[in-house]
PDB file of C-alpha atoms in Angstrom:
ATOM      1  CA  UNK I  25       0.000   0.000   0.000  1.00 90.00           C
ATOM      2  CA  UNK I  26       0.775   3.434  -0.825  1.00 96.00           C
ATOM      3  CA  UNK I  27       0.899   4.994   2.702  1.00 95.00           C
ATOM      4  CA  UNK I  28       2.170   8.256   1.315  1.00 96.00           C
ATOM      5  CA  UNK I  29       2.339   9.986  -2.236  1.00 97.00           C
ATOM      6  CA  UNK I  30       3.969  12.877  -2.077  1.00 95.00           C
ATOM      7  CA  UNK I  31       4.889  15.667  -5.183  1.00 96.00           C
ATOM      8  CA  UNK I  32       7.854  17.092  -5.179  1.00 93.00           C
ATOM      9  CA  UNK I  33      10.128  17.786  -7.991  1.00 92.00           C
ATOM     10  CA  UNK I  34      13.535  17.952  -5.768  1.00 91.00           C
ATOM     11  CA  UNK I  35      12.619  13.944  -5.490  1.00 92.00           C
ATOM     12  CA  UNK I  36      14.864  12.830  -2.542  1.00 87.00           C
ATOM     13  CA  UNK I  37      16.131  15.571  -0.184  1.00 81.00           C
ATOM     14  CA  UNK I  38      17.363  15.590   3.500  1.00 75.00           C
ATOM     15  CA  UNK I  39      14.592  16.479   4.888  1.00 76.00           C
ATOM     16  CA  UNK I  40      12.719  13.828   2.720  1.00 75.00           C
ATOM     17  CA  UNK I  41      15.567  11.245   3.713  1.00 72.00           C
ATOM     18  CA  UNK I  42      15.221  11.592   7.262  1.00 74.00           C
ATOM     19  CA  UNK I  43      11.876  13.465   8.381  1.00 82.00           C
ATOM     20  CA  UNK I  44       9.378  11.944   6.054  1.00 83.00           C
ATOM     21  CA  UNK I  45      10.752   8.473   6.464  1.00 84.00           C
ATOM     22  CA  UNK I  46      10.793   8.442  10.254  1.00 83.00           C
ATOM     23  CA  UNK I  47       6.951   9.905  10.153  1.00 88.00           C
ATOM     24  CA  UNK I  48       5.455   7.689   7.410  1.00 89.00           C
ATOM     25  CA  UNK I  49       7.038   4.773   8.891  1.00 89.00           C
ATOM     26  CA  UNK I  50       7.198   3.288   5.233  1.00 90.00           C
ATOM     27  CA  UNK I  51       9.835   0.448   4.325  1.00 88.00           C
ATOM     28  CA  UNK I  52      10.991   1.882   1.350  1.00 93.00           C
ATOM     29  CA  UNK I  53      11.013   5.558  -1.170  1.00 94.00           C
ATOM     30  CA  UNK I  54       9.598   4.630  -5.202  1.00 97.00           C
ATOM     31  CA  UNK I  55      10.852   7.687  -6.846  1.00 97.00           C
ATOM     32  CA  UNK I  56       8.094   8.070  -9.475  1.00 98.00           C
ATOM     33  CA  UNK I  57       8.808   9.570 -13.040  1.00 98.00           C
ATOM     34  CA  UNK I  58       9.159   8.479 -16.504  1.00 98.00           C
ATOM     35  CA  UNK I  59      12.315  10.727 -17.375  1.00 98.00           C
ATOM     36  CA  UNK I  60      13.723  10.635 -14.346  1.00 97.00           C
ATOM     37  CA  UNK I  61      13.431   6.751 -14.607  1.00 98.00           C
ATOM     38  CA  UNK I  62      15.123   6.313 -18.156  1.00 98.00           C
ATOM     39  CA  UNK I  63      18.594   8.325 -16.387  1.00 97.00           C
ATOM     40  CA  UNK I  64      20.883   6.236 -15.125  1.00 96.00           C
ATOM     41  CA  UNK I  65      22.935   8.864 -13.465  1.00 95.00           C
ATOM     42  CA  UNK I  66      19.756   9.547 -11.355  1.00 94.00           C
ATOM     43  CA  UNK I  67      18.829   6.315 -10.716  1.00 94.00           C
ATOM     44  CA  UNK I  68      22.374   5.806  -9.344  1.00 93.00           C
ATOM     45  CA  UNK I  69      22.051   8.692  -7.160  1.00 92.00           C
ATOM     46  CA  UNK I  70      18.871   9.135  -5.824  1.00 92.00           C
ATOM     47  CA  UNK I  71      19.581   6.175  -3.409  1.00 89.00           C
ATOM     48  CA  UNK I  72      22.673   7.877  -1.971  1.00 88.00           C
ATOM     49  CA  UNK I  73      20.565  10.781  -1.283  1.00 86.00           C
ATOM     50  CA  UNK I  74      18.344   8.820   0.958  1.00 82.00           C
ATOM     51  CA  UNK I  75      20.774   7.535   3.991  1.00 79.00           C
ATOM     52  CA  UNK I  76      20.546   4.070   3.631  1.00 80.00           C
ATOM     53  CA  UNK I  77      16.694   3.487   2.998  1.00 86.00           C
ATOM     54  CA  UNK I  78      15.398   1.460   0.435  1.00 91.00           C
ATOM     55  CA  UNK I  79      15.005   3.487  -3.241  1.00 94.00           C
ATOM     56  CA  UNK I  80      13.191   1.969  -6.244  1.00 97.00           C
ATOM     57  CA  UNK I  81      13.066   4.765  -8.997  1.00 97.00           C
ATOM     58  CA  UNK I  82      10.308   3.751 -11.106  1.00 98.00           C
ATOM     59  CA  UNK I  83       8.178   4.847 -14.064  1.00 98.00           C
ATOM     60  CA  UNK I  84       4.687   5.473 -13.372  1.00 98.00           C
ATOM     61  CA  UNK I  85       3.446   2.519 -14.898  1.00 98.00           C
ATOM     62  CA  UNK I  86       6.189   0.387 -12.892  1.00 98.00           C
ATOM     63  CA  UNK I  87       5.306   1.928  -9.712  1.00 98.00           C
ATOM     64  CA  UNK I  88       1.772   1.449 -10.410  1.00 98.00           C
ATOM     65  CA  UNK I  89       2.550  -2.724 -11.110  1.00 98.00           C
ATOM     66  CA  UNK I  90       5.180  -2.856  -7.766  1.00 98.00           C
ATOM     67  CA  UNK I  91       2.197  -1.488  -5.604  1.00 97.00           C
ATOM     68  CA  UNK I  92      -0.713  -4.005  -6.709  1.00 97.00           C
ATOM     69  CA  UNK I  93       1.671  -6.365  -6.602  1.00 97.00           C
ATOM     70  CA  UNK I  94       3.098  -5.720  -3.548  1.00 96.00           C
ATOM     71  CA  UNK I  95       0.021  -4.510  -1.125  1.00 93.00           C
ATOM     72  CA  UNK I  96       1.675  -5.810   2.344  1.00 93.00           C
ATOM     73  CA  UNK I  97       4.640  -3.621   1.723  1.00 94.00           C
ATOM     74  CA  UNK I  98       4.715  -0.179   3.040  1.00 94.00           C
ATOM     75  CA  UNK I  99       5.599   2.738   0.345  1.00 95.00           C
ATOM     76  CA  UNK I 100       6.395   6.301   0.588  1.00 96.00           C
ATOM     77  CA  UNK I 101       5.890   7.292  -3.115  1.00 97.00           C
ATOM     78  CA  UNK I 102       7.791  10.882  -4.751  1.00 96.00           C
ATOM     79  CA  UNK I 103       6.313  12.042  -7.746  1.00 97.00           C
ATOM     80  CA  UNK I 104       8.021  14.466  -9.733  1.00 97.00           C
ATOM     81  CA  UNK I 105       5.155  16.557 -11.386  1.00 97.00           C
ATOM     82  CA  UNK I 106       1.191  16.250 -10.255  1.00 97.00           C
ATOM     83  CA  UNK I 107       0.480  14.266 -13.721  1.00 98.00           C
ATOM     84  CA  UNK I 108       2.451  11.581 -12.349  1.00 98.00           C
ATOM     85  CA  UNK I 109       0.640  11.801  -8.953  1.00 98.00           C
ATOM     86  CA  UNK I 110      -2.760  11.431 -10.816  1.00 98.00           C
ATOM     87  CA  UNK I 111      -1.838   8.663 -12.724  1.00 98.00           C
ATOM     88  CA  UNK I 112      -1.110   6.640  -9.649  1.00 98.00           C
ATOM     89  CA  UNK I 113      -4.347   7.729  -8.094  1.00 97.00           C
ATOM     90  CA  UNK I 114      -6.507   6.822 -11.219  1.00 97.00           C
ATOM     91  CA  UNK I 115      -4.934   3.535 -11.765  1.00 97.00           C
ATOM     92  CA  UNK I 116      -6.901   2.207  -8.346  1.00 94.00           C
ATOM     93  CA  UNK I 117      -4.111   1.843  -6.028  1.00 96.00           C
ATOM     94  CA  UNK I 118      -4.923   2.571  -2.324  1.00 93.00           C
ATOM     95  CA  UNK I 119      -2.933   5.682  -1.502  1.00 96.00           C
ATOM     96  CA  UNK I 120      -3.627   6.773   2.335  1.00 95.00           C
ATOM     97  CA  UNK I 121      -2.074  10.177   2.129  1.00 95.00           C
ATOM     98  CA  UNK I 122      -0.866  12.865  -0.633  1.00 96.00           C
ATOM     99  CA  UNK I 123       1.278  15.646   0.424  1.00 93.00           C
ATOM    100  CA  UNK I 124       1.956  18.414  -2.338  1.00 94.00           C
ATOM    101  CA  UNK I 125       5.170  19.460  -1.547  1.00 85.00           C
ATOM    102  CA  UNK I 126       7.338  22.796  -2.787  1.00 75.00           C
TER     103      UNK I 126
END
């Protein structure tokens, strides 16, 4: 489950790294963006940026897959632009919470 989608085009940040994370309580950051998914320089650093928690940087349509195929795990989603946001929430997956960040 999606516990929390935020958007926010600075994707992983400190305060994202270590606030968010410790509030959510989620298992793992999805970094959610087609362009941003197709970089590999981003998809290499990204994770670095987030202290040792778990980073999957995912197109929409991936991230949309991972969480109706994963619905015990506990996400903290980061979409890059509100279209990506609203593609997650019309595809049906439970999202708890959606912070609009920046």
């Amino acid at each position: 489950m999606i516990k929390h989608l935020r958007i926010d085009n600075r994707l992983i940040h400190g305060q994202v790294a270590v606030t968010w994370m410790n509030f959510i309580g989620a298992d793992k950051i999805i970094v959610c963006n087609d362009k941003v998914a197709a970089d590999p320089i981003q998809k290499m650093a990204l994770p670095m940026a987030a202290r040792g928690n778990t980073v999957y940087v995912f197109t929409v349509e991936e991230t949309i897959n991972y969480a109706k195929e994963h619905t015990d795990e506990t996400m903290f989603v980061i979409c890059k632009f509100p279209s990506d946001a609203l593609q997650v929430l019309e595809s049906g997956v439970e999202v708890q919470e959606v912070n609009v960040g920046n």
